[in-house]
Amino acid sequence: MAEFTMDLNDEQKEVRDWLHGFAADVIRPAAAEWDEREETPWPVIQDAAKIGIYSLDFYAQQFFDPTGLGIPMAMEELFWGDAGIALSIVGTGLAAVGVLANGTEEQIGTWIPQMYGDADDVKVAAFCSSEPDAGSDVASMRTRAVYDAAKDEWVLNGTKTWATNGGIANVHVVVAVVDPELGSKGHASFIVPPNTPGLSQGQKFKKHGIRASHTAEVVLEDVRVPGSCLLGGKDKLDERMARARERAEAGGGERVKNAAMATFEASRPAVGAMAVGTARAAYEEALEYARTRTQFGRPIIDNQGVAFQLADMRTQIDAARLLVWRASWMATTGKKFESAEGSMSKLFASETAKKVTGQAIQILGGNGFTREYPVERMHRDAAIYTIFEGTSEIQRLVIARTLSGLPIR
């Protein structure tokens, strides 16, 4: 088991510097353009694929880093470049995590490569869980999956929303209700292969931030997928639901995690790392501006009101990174989140990103309020971290219920 350390080894430093160079040289120069266009930055994704950043191999190497710091380190550097473009690069990873968390070895080997494509023909994937009436309240999900035993097919019907890469993805991972009487325990995840009839893109959202990342509804109308597309397989699903029914009849007992919950738990520290990257970028812009901007004959950093804000910003960013790295290390080394440390990391880092980017605008004054300076875009982008993959309110609920010993519903 790897010991927790804040010292990156030589290999990790090399990867960090490589990612930082790509973020500085490729992502940042393109950030303003794709934010204005509100389109998927395919050329940048292809550039990332050509050098190996957008690939299954790269994320697998970071995922299996024995210290647990590979993924958060990578997320921080890419999102330091730009949140919208970075999310377009890493958005496929949420669908991949869904397959890794719930799929069989055969499913992992079959579908994850198809999510990325190759450098000459890049693909993206989408994880579809949220619905118009069921965001954080996964127990209210309405998308249904009905098994057709005669054909060994599952038939999916419903509408998903807020899906990153929804509708444009090569592979969609869809969470659906199999047994509505079991609430969230009656859910399962399904692979929808490319060009499957009945799946279509609904509304594409015009967003406040992360505009370079495609977000849309996914409509499922009598979508038929083979039985082999049920993640984990039917035997495992039947066994899990049988246990859930037994516990329900017995009046409770040990909780059973559903597929969507497992995916979110695995990804929350990574989202925290994204927030740290955006916060750090805004802090660095504000620091440089405060050093060079003069008022009344001296740099504004000489003013205590500005200097103290920068001191608080840096302190909060470092604290957020510590929480993210701790949670990532715990997850990798198999330590139980007894105090919801994963949710803690996401909560604190996302709130820090919103606060720090706002302070950066304040330090830049009128300039910070214009699109001539990147902190305006960073502030818009930071708003998403307290919303997606569990709002700040949901994180507080998870933490509170974990501390109290009450069930997390």
Short mmCIF file of C-alpha atoms in Angstrom, two decimals:
data_model
loop_
_atom_site.label_atom_id
_atom_site.label_comp_id
_atom_site.label_asym_id
_atom_site.label_seq_id
_atom_site.Cartn_x
_atom_site.Cartn_y
_atom_site.Cartn_z
CA MET A 1 0.00 0.00 0.00
CA ALA A 2 1.41 3.38 -1.02
CA GLU A 3 2.05 5.82 1.79
CA PHE A 4 0.39 9.20 1.52
CA THR A 5 2.86 11.81 0.36
CA MET A 6 2.77 15.30 -1.10
CA ASP A 7 6.00 14.70 -3.01
CA LEU A 8 5.44 13.68 -6.61
CA ASN A 9 7.96 11.20 -7.96
CA ASP A 10 10.01 11.92 -11.08
CA GLU A 11 7.58 10.15 -13.40
CA GLN A 12 4.60 12.05 -11.99
CA LYS A 13 6.45 15.35 -12.34
CA GLU A 14 7.26 14.54 -15.94
CA VAL A 15 3.61 13.80 -16.71
CA ARG A 16 2.49 16.94 -14.87
CA ASP A 17 4.89 19.14 -16.83
CA TRP A 18 3.85 17.48 -20.11
CA LEU A 19 0.17 18.15 -19.39
CA HIS A 20 0.90 21.69 -18.27
CA GLY A 21 2.74 22.35 -21.52
CA PHE A 22 -0.22 21.08 -23.57
CA ALA A 23 -2.63 23.16 -21.50
CA ALA A 24 -0.49 26.29 -21.92
CA ASP A 25 0.40 25.86 -25.60
CA VAL A 26 -2.74 24.28 -27.07
CA ILE A 27 -5.73 24.64 -24.75
CA ARG A 28 -5.32 28.22 -23.52
CA PRO A 29 -4.81 29.85 -26.92
CA ALA A 30 -8.03 28.19 -28.14
CA ALA A 31 -10.14 28.81 -25.03
CA ALA A 32 -11.79 32.13 -25.89
CA GLU A 33 -12.65 31.05 -29.44
CA TRP A 34 -14.44 27.83 -28.48
CA ASP A 35 -16.17 29.51 -25.55
CA GLU A 36 -17.68 32.01 -28.02
CA ARG A 37 -18.51 29.34 -30.60
CA GLU A 38 -20.15 27.07 -27.99
CA GLU A 39 -19.11 24.02 -30.00
CA THR A 40 -17.14 20.87 -29.31
CA PRO A 41 -13.46 21.68 -30.00
CA TRP A 42 -12.77 18.65 -32.19
CA PRO A 43 -9.37 19.96 -33.42
CA VAL A 44 -8.12 20.29 -29.84
CA ILE A 45 -9.42 16.83 -28.92
CA GLN A 46 -7.62 15.46 -31.97
CA ASP A 47 -4.41 17.24 -30.93
CA ALA A 48 -4.77 15.61 -27.50
CA ALA A 49 -5.31 12.23 -29.15
CA LYS A 50 -2.25 12.59 -31.37
CA ILE A 51 0.09 12.96 -28.40
CA GLY A 52 -1.69 10.35 -26.28
CA ILE A 53 -3.61 12.49 -23.79
CA TYR A 54 -7.02 11.61 -25.20
CA SER A 55 -6.72 7.84 -24.99
CA LEU A 56 -7.70 4.88 -22.86
CA ASP A 57 -4.05 4.06 -22.20
CA PHE A 58 -3.28 7.47 -20.73
CA TYR A 59 -6.23 7.49 -18.35
CA ALA A 60 -5.62 3.87 -17.39
CA GLN A 61 -2.04 4.73 -16.46
CA GLN A 62 -3.21 7.62 -14.29
CA PHE A 63 -6.10 5.60 -12.84
CA PHE A 64 -3.78 2.80 -11.74
CA ASP A 65 -1.15 5.12 -10.25
CA PRO A 66 -0.59 3.39 -6.87
CA THR A 67 -0.48 6.74 -5.03
CA GLY A 68 -3.91 7.75 -6.35
CA LEU A 69 -2.57 11.11 -7.50
CA GLY A 70 -2.42 10.46 -11.25
CA ILE A 71 -6.00 11.43 -12.07
CA PRO A 72 -6.28 14.52 -9.81
CA MET A 73 -2.92 15.79 -11.03
CA ALA A 74 -4.00 15.38 -14.67
CA MET A 75 -7.40 17.01 -14.09
CA GLU A 76 -5.87 20.01 -12.33
CA GLU A 77 -3.43 20.74 -15.16
CA LEU A 78 -5.95 20.33 -17.99
CA PHE A 79 -8.59 22.45 -16.27
CA TRP A 80 -5.94 25.04 -15.45
CA GLY A 81 -5.82 25.42 -19.23
CA ASP A 82 -9.58 25.89 -19.72
CA ALA A 83 -12.55 24.17 -18.15
CA GLY A 84 -14.76 23.96 -21.24
CA ILE A 85 -12.13 22.47 -23.53
CA ALA A 86 -10.78 20.23 -20.78
CA LEU A 87 -14.25 18.85 -20.12
CA SER A 88 -14.56 18.05 -23.81
CA ILE A 89 -11.29 16.12 -23.50
CA VAL A 90 -12.12 14.26 -20.29
CA GLY A 91 -15.93 14.05 -20.54
CA THR A 92 -15.72 10.61 -22.11
CA GLY A 93 -14.04 9.47 -18.90
CA LEU A 94 -17.31 9.58 -16.93
CA ALA A 95 -18.85 7.03 -19.28
CA ALA A 96 -15.66 4.98 -19.12
CA VAL A 97 -15.77 5.04 -15.31
CA GLY A 98 -19.37 3.84 -15.49
CA VAL A 99 -18.26 0.81 -17.47
CA LEU A 100 -15.19 0.21 -15.30
CA ALA A 101 -17.26 0.40 -12.11
CA ASN A 102 -20.08 -1.88 -13.25
CA GLY A 103 -19.05 -3.81 -16.36
CA THR A 104 -17.54 -7.23 -16.95
CA GLU A 105 -14.00 -7.61 -18.29
CA GLU A 106 -15.42 -8.41 -21.72
CA GLN A 107 -17.62 -5.28 -21.67
CA ILE A 108 -14.69 -3.13 -20.57
CA GLY A 109 -12.49 -4.49 -23.35
CA THR A 110 -15.22 -4.16 -25.98
CA TRP A 111 -16.72 -0.75 -25.31
CA ILE A 112 -14.14 1.56 -23.75
CA PRO A 113 -11.86 1.55 -26.84
CA GLN A 114 -14.88 2.50 -28.96
CA MET A 115 -15.49 5.49 -26.68
CA TYR A 116 -12.18 7.09 -27.68
CA GLY A 117 -11.57 5.99 -31.26
CA ASP A 118 -8.06 6.85 -32.43
CA ALA A 119 -5.98 9.87 -33.38
CA ASP A 120 -7.26 9.81 -36.98
CA ASP A 121 -10.92 9.33 -36.04
CA VAL A 122 -11.62 10.53 -32.51
CA LYS A 123 -14.86 9.53 -30.81
CA VAL A 124 -16.56 10.63 -27.57
CA ALA A 125 -18.88 8.89 -25.12
CA ALA A 126 -21.72 10.06 -22.88
CA PHE A 127 -22.91 9.03 -19.42
CA CYS A 128 -26.67 9.60 -19.18
CA SER A 129 -28.15 9.61 -15.70
CA SER A 130 -29.94 12.91 -14.91
CA GLU A 131 -33.50 13.45 -16.09
CA PRO A 132 -35.77 16.52 -16.30
CA ASP A 133 -37.49 15.48 -13.05
CA ALA A 134 -34.66 13.45 -11.52
CA GLY A 135 -31.28 15.10 -11.10
CA SER A 136 -29.86 14.59 -7.64
CA ASP A 137 -33.01 12.63 -6.77
CA VAL A 138 -32.01 9.47 -8.61
CA ALA A 139 -34.86 7.55 -6.93
CA SER A 140 -37.31 9.55 -9.09
CA MET A 141 -35.81 8.34 -12.36
CA ARG A 142 -38.40 7.47 -15.01
CA THR A 143 -36.40 6.04 -17.89
CA ARG A 144 -37.43 2.38 -18.06
CA ALA A 145 -35.62 -0.71 -19.26
CA VAL A 146 -37.82 -3.73 -19.97
CA TYR A 147 -36.35 -7.14 -20.75
CA ASP A 148 -37.60 -8.95 -23.86
CA ALA A 149 -36.67 -12.54 -22.99
CA ALA A 150 -37.70 -13.91 -26.39
CA LYS A 151 -35.07 -11.80 -28.15
CA ASP A 152 -32.65 -11.37 -25.23
CA GLU A 153 -32.93 -7.61 -25.65
CA TRP A 154 -33.58 -4.67 -23.36
CA VAL A 155 -36.00 -1.97 -24.50
CA LEU A 156 -35.24 1.53 -23.20
CA ASN A 157 -37.66 4.46 -23.13
CA GLY A 158 -37.23 7.89 -21.54
CA THR A 159 -35.44 11.22 -21.71
CA LYS A 160 -32.06 12.05 -20.21
CA THR A 161 -30.78 15.56 -19.67
CA TRP A 162 -27.54 17.41 -18.89
CA ALA A 163 -25.59 14.70 -20.71
CA THR A 164 -22.03 15.69 -21.60
CA ASN A 165 -21.58 14.64 -25.25
CA GLY A 166 -25.22 13.56 -25.31
CA GLY A 167 -26.42 12.78 -28.82
CA ILE A 168 -23.00 13.27 -30.46
CA ALA A 169 -21.38 10.35 -28.62
CA ASN A 170 -20.31 7.16 -30.32
CA VAL A 171 -21.29 5.17 -27.21
CA HIS A 172 -23.90 6.16 -24.62
CA VAL A 173 -24.06 4.67 -21.12
CA VAL A 174 -27.64 4.99 -19.90
CA VAL A 175 -28.93 4.45 -16.37
CA ALA A 176 -32.51 3.16 -16.35
CA VAL A 177 -35.12 1.74 -14.00
CA VAL A 178 -35.53 -2.02 -14.14
CA ASP A 179 -37.71 -2.47 -11.03
CA PRO A 180 -39.48 0.74 -9.93
CA GLU A 181 -40.61 -0.83 -6.64
CA LEU A 182 -37.00 -0.95 -5.45
CA GLY A 183 -36.38 2.78 -5.92
CA SER A 184 -32.73 3.60 -6.61
CA LYS A 185 -31.79 -0.04 -5.93
CA GLY A 186 -33.81 -1.09 -8.98
CA HIS A 187 -31.56 0.76 -11.44
CA ALA A 188 -29.09 -0.65 -13.94
CA SER A 189 -26.70 0.75 -16.55
CA PHE A 190 -26.80 -0.11 -20.23
CA ILE A 191 -24.49 0.40 -23.19
CA VAL A 192 -26.22 1.89 -26.22
CA PRO A 193 -23.97 1.04 -29.20
CA PRO A 194 -23.29 3.44 -32.06
CA ASN A 195 -26.13 4.14 -34.51
CA THR A 196 -28.74 2.31 -32.42
CA PRO A 197 -32.23 3.17 -33.75
CA GLY A 198 -34.43 5.18 -31.40
CA LEU A 199 -31.71 7.23 -29.71
CA SER A 200 -31.64 10.90 -30.67
CA GLN A 201 -30.36 14.21 -29.41
CA GLY A 202 -32.95 16.48 -27.85
CA GLN A 203 -32.31 20.06 -26.80
CA LYS A 204 -28.72 21.26 -26.84
CA PHE A 205 -28.22 23.64 -23.91
CA LYS A 206 -26.73 27.11 -24.28
CA LYS A 207 -24.87 27.42 -20.99
CA HIS A 208 -23.54 30.09 -18.65
CA GLY A 209 -20.10 28.44 -18.60
CA ILE A 210 -18.10 25.46 -19.93
CA ARG A 211 -19.48 26.43 -23.32
CA ALA A 212 -16.94 24.39 -25.30
CA SER A 213 -18.39 21.23 -23.76
CA HIS A 214 -21.45 19.81 -25.52
CA THR A 215 -24.41 19.32 -23.13
CA ALA A 216 -27.76 18.05 -24.39
CA GLU A 217 -30.83 15.93 -23.82
CA VAL A 218 -30.84 12.33 -25.01
CA VAL A 219 -34.20 10.91 -26.10
CA LEU A 220 -34.75 7.14 -26.03
CA GLU A 221 -37.73 5.81 -27.96
CA ASP A 222 -38.03 2.01 -28.01
CA VAL A 223 -34.27 1.69 -28.05
CA ARG A 224 -33.37 -1.99 -28.27
CA VAL A 225 -29.96 -3.18 -27.08
CA PRO A 226 -28.67 -6.76 -26.81
CA GLY A 227 -28.72 -8.47 -23.43
CA SER A 228 -24.94 -8.30 -23.44
CA CYS A 229 -25.20 -4.49 -23.16
CA LEU A 230 -26.48 -4.66 -19.56
CA LEU A 231 -23.41 -3.70 -17.54
CA GLY A 232 -22.43 -6.52 -15.21
CA GLY A 233 -24.79 -8.99 -16.86
CA LYS A 234 -28.32 -10.15 -16.03
CA ASP A 235 -27.31 -12.79 -13.49
CA LYS A 236 -25.54 -10.17 -11.39
CA LEU A 237 -28.50 -7.78 -11.72
CA ASP A 238 -31.02 -10.46 -10.71
CA GLU A 239 -28.90 -11.41 -7.71
CA ARG A 240 -28.51 -7.80 -6.60
CA MET A 241 -32.22 -7.04 -6.89
CA ALA A 242 -33.14 -10.26 -5.07
CA ARG A 243 -30.99 -9.16 -2.13
CA ALA A 244 -32.60 -5.72 -2.23
CA ARG A 245 -36.09 -7.25 -2.12
CA GLU A 246 -35.16 -9.48 0.80
CA ARG A 247 -33.80 -6.51 2.75
CA ALA A 248 -36.86 -4.44 1.90
CA GLU A 249 -39.14 -7.19 3.18
CA ALA A 250 -37.00 -7.45 6.32
CA GLY A 251 -37.36 -3.73 6.92
CA GLY A 252 -34.00 -2.40 5.77
CA GLY A 253 -30.51 -3.65 6.40
CA GLU A 254 -27.30 -3.11 4.52
CA ARG A 255 -27.55 -0.58 1.70
CA VAL A 256 -27.02 -1.64 -1.89
CA LYS A 257 -25.25 0.84 -4.15
CA ASN A 258 -26.78 1.38 -7.56
CA ALA A 259 -24.78 1.83 -10.75
CA ALA A 260 -25.13 5.62 -10.97
CA MET A 261 -24.09 6.09 -7.34
CA ALA A 262 -21.01 3.94 -7.87
CA THR A 263 -19.98 6.06 -10.85
CA PHE A 264 -20.44 9.36 -9.00
CA GLU A 265 -18.56 8.15 -5.92
CA ALA A 266 -15.61 7.20 -8.09
CA SER A 267 -15.53 10.55 -9.89
CA ARG A 268 -16.12 13.14 -7.14
CA PRO A 269 -12.46 13.69 -6.15
CA ALA A 270 -11.65 14.10 -9.84
CA VAL A 271 -14.27 16.84 -10.11
CA GLY A 272 -12.68 18.46 -7.08
CA ALA A 273 -9.35 18.42 -8.93
CA MET A 274 -10.99 20.13 -11.91
CA ALA A 275 -12.20 22.88 -9.60
CA VAL A 276 -8.72 23.25 -8.11
CA GLY A 277 -7.31 23.74 -11.61
CA THR A 278 -9.78 26.51 -12.46
CA ALA A 279 -9.25 28.20 -9.10
CA ARG A 280 -5.48 28.06 -9.48
CA ALA A 281 -5.67 29.57 -12.95
CA ALA A 282 -7.76 32.50 -11.71
CA TYR A 283 -5.49 33.03 -8.71
CA GLU A 284 -2.40 33.15 -10.92
CA GLU A 285 -4.04 35.69 -13.24
CA ALA A 286 -5.01 37.84 -10.26
CA LEU A 287 -1.56 37.58 -8.70
CA GLU A 288 0.21 38.63 -11.89
CA TYR A 289 -2.24 41.50 -12.42
CA ALA A 290 -1.78 42.70 -8.83
CA ARG A 291 1.99 42.68 -9.25
CA THR A 292 1.96 44.73 -12.45
CA ARG A 293 -1.10 47.00 -12.12
CA THR A 294 -0.19 50.32 -10.50
CA GLN A 295 -2.49 52.74 -8.72
CA PHE A 296 -1.37 55.82 -6.81
CA GLY A 297 2.22 55.13 -7.78
CA ARG A 298 2.56 51.56 -6.55
CA PRO A 299 1.48 48.01 -7.47
CA ILE A 300 -1.96 47.21 -6.11
CA ILE A 301 -0.55 44.14 -4.35
CA ASP A 302 1.02 46.62 -1.91
CA ASN A 303 -2.49 47.37 -0.70
CA GLN A 304 -3.45 45.16 2.22
CA GLY A 305 -6.99 44.68 0.94
CA VAL A 306 -5.65 43.07 -2.25
CA ALA A 307 -2.75 41.20 -0.64
CA PHE A 308 -4.98 39.60 2.01
CA GLN A 309 -7.43 38.41 -0.65
CA LEU A 310 -4.58 36.74 -2.54
CA ALA A 311 -3.32 35.15 0.68
CA ASP A 312 -6.78 33.70 1.36
CA MET A 313 -7.14 32.51 -2.24
CA ARG A 314 -3.85 30.61 -2.18
CA THR A 315 -4.59 29.09 1.23
CA GLN A 316 -8.01 27.85 0.13
CA ILE A 317 -6.63 26.39 -3.10
CA ASP A 318 -3.91 24.47 -1.27
CA ALA A 319 -6.44 23.21 1.30
CA ALA A 320 -8.76 22.07 -1.49
CA ARG A 321 -5.94 20.21 -3.21
CA LEU A 322 -5.05 18.47 0.04
CA LEU A 323 -8.63 17.24 0.46
CA VAL A 324 -8.74 16.04 -3.15
CA TRP A 325 -5.42 14.23 -2.91
CA ARG A 326 -6.38 12.62 0.39
CA ALA A 327 -9.66 11.32 -1.03
CA SER A 328 -7.94 10.08 -4.19
CA TRP A 329 -5.26 8.31 -2.17
CA MET A 330 -7.88 6.73 0.10
CA ALA A 331 -9.89 5.47 -2.87
CA THR A 332 -6.83 3.95 -4.54
CA THR A 333 -5.50 2.28 -1.41
CA GLY A 334 -8.88 0.89 -0.40
CA LYS A 335 -9.44 3.01 2.69
CA LYS A 336 -13.11 3.45 3.54
CA PHE A 337 -14.62 6.92 3.30
CA GLU A 338 -15.85 6.84 6.90
CA SER A 339 -16.53 10.58 6.93
CA ALA A 340 -17.53 10.98 3.27
CA GLU A 341 -14.06 12.26 2.41
CA GLY A 342 -14.84 12.03 -1.31
CA SER A 343 -17.82 14.34 -0.95
CA MET A 344 -15.80 16.62 1.33
CA SER A 345 -13.16 17.07 -1.36
CA LYS A 346 -15.69 17.86 -4.07
CA LEU A 347 -17.67 20.23 -1.83
CA PHE A 348 -14.73 22.28 -0.60
CA ALA A 349 -12.92 22.44 -3.93
CA SER A 350 -16.02 23.48 -5.88
CA GLU A 351 -16.97 26.16 -3.37
CA THR A 352 -13.36 27.37 -3.42
CA ALA A 353 -13.39 27.66 -7.21
CA LYS A 354 -16.51 29.83 -7.16
CA LYS A 355 -15.10 32.06 -4.45
CA VAL A 356 -11.58 32.40 -5.83
CA THR A 357 -12.71 33.20 -9.39
CA GLY A 358 -15.04 35.85 -8.00
CA GLN A 359 -12.21 37.37 -5.98
CA ALA A 360 -10.03 37.38 -9.11
CA ILE A 361 -12.60 39.48 -10.94
CA GLN A 362 -12.72 41.86 -7.98
CA ILE A 363 -8.93 42.27 -8.00
CA LEU A 364 -8.90 43.01 -11.73
CA GLY A 365 -11.77 45.46 -11.26
CA GLY A 366 -13.44 46.62 -14.48
CA ASN A 367 -10.96 44.65 -16.56
CA GLY A 368 -11.98 41.46 -14.81
CA PHE A 369 -15.57 42.03 -15.86
CA THR A 370 -14.67 42.00 -19.55
CA ARG A 371 -13.96 39.11 -21.89
CA GLU A 372 -10.59 40.65 -22.67
CA TYR A 373 -9.32 38.93 -19.53
CA PRO A 374 -9.83 35.19 -18.86
CA VAL A 375 -11.02 35.50 -15.25
CA GLU A 376 -14.51 36.41 -16.47
CA ARG A 377 -14.71 33.08 -18.32
CA MET A 378 -13.17 31.21 -15.39
CA HIS A 379 -15.82 32.61 -13.06
CA ARG A 380 -18.60 31.46 -15.39
CA ASP A 381 -16.99 28.04 -15.71
CA ALA A 382 -16.52 27.63 -11.95
CA ALA A 383 -20.26 27.80 -11.31
CA ILE A 384 -20.72 24.27 -12.67
CA TYR A 385 -18.59 22.59 -10.02
CA THR A 386 -21.14 23.23 -7.28
CA ILE A 387 -23.88 21.78 -9.49
CA PHE A 388 -22.88 18.76 -11.56
CA GLU A 389 -22.18 15.26 -10.20
CA GLY A 390 -23.95 16.18 -7.00
CA THR A 391 -24.73 19.74 -5.94
CA SER A 392 -23.04 21.27 -2.91
CA GLU A 393 -26.27 20.70 -1.02
CA ILE A 394 -26.21 17.01 -1.90
CA GLN A 395 -22.57 16.74 -0.82
CA ARG A 396 -23.46 18.28 2.55
CA LEU A 397 -26.33 15.82 2.87
CA VAL A 398 -24.03 12.88 2.11
CA ILE A 399 -21.45 14.12 4.62
CA ALA A 400 -24.03 14.79 7.32
CA ARG A 401 -25.74 11.42 6.90
CA THR A 402 -22.39 9.63 6.90
CA LEU A 403 -21.37 11.32 10.12
CA SER A 404 -24.74 10.60 11.74
CA GLY A 405 -24.89 6.99 10.57
CA LEU A 406 -28.21 7.53 8.78
CA PRO A 407 -28.78 5.90 5.37
CA ILE A 408 -27.77 7.89 2.28
CA ARG A 409 -30.83 7.82 0.04
#
